């Protein structure tokens, strides 16, 4: 078991954003989380990261209880997050952004890791001296993913990586997710609005509604489920 | 009025004429009642008179004015666009070269200045003031420019440094060089003290709390009379010596003064010039120190923090330590400047550490272009010299000062030198020379 959340609750002030979440991710899996806007998907990911801290329940990563750890300590345990909205360091160069991703990684791996990221996203190498804020949206998303990979995470969290991208970039992003998992054995937790494609790449999925998991199953099962079809696929996201 | 052209493409002359024509037409319509017709008093009764000549002139003026204005606006916009394209194209390599050359020139000029003006007290004094502000600007630049933490109470650390030296030297007989590191450490301690409670704050809230902190320090200094001398301040603060040689006309029995040791005739200028070189060295050390830090992981972390705190945490960075280190180092540099200030003045009082000082230092950082070291030098020079030149305008000098600031911000919204130098350079084969990430 790579990650498990057991009965996790989280609050923003008096807003009860997560209401008893049970989620498990096995080593080598792609697990996707789908749900409407405001369902609590981003909150779930951030609470894994201790921000907001779980107000009840338990989060276990790689055999260790991380519920009470600080955000940066959790990151150093081997979880990397590609946050919603990319959050690259806009005024720093592309290369500097990638280096920031490696600040707590073993320097001995640096050259190999940067080569791997460049091989995956050649455009980043072309633009390495450019200010990251001047990249296109899709390039910025690739940078955010590349930066997360620089820390050699055991678990990669992707929060809506396809948000606001053109179809060609979206396909590329999903292709990368699949490659990372298949070729590099990366365990991935993926939040997506793009339910159709997300469920196709994922081994398993969860449906989140108002801070609760309402459905769980394999990607194929969820794709076939009438509730999911009605709420997330035929509504125009497909 | 849809014919008035708002398009952004390059206008043809016909379009320009039509555009101006419409404006003139509007001016004519509005002008008939406003200018063309006027009431006159004819034998106690009001009568309407016409002034079509004047109206015609007004319409022509509107026509011409619109043509010129349009052209000027387009011209400026075009130049700005061209500049932006150029800047985006190469990451500012040229700009950086210019700045570097400028830096070396400035350094040469500042080394030569007291030699050229060796008998001009006013110039050396003013230049010393400029350098104090440069140093303060560089210190605050760490906090505001690099780490992106808006600090409106920076003067507090300046005060801590100044009072530390004043008290250590007058009460305990410490020399300048002994007190300098201790005072810097004390100021850094205060930086951490301020940093702790406000770790969670950002932006406007942070600014308000730091503002309050600056005031608290000043109020304590004013009111704790036994400790700080209250509003009267502390006087007879010893001046720094030149490796043990005092700058006095008559050295104490059995010792040398600077002038007698070097066989020079005593001159009050010696001390001023020495003080000038002292702050120059301190400022240069500050510059080297900060530039180094910027290239180390901690400096990168500051910049990353300025860009996005959540992303920093997600990278495993301890944002608490990053913020505290920025506050501590910024405060320490402010403290050093304070020590020098106290030693130079020989007298300090809370009046030297008002909010206005914080505002000026912040203005130097912002006008200089947030994070740009050379920008701080330019801005500090401008902000010290403008009020000096403005002395002829007596009470209007602050007005002049404010106007200059507004003009700079309109002309260069990103600051005088807004360009950010990457912390690593790519070598010819495209491989990056790695910093210590
Ligand atoms: N920082 C915050 N402070 C207060 N409330 C918040 C905060 N962040 C999220 N919320 C609330 O928590 C709930 C869940 O938000 P969350 O961002 O997790 O939704 P989401 O599923 O990621 O939605 P989307 O698909 O739009 O990204 C929402 O009702 C939101 O308003
Ligand atoms: Mg979200």
mmCIF file with all atom_site columns, C-alpha atoms in Angstrom, chain B residues 26 39 66 88 102 109 182 225 278 311 340 352 366 377:
data_model
loop_
_atom_site.group_PDB
_atom_site.id
_atom_site.type_symbol
_atom_site.label_atom_id
_atom_site.label_alt_id
_atom_site.label_comp_id
_atom_site.label_asym_id
_atom_site.label_entity_id
_atom_site.label_seq_id
_atom_site.pdbx_PDB_ins_code
_atom_site.Cartn_x
_atom_site.Cartn_y
_atom_site.Cartn_z
_atom_site.occupancy
_atom_site.B_iso_or_equiv
_atom_site.pdbx_formal_charge
_atom_site.auth_seq_id
_atom_site.auth_comp_id
_atom_site.auth_asym_id
_atom_site.auth_atom_id
_atom_site.pdbx_PDB_model_num
ATOM 1  C CA . UNK B 1 26  ? -17.641 67.190 -31.730 1.00 0.00 ? 26  UNK B CA 1
ATOM 2  C CA . UNK B 1 39  ? -24.430 86.992 -24.015 1.00 0.00 ? 39  UNK B CA 1
ATOM 3  C CA . UNK B 1 66  ? -6.076  65.262 -31.640 1.00 0.00 ? 66  UNK B CA 1
ATOM 4  C CA . UNK B 1 88  ? 10.955  38.453 -24.379 1.00 0.00 ? 88  UNK B CA 1
ATOM 5  C CA . UNK B 1 102 ? 27.053  50.702 -15.452 1.00 0.00 ? 102 UNK B CA 1
ATOM 6  C CA . UNK B 1 109 ? 33.198  56.912 -9.879  1.00 0.00 ? 109 UNK B CA 1
ATOM 7  C CA . UNK B 1 182 ? 27.206  42.325 17.738  1.00 0.00 ? 182 UNK B CA 1
ATOM 8  C CA . UNK B 1 225 ? 14.280  57.422 28.812  1.00 0.00 ? 225 UNK B CA 1
ATOM 9  C CA . UNK B 1 278 ? 34.083  52.935 5.219   1.00 0.00 ? 278 UNK B CA 1
ATOM 10 C CA . UNK B 1 311 ? 4.463   25.617 -4.734  1.00 0.00 ? 311 UNK B CA 1
ATOM 11 C CA . UNK B 1 340 ? 27.553  53.261 10.665  1.00 0.00 ? 340 UNK B CA 1
ATOM 12 C CA . UNK B 1 352 ? 16.013  59.730 12.733  1.00 0.00 ? 352 UNK B CA 1
ATOM 13 C CA . UNK B 1 366 ? 10.426  49.651 -5.527  1.00 0.00 ? 366 UNK B CA 1
ATOM 14 C CA . UNK B 1 377 ? 21.857  52.316 -6.474  1.00 0.00 ? 377 UNK B CA 1
#
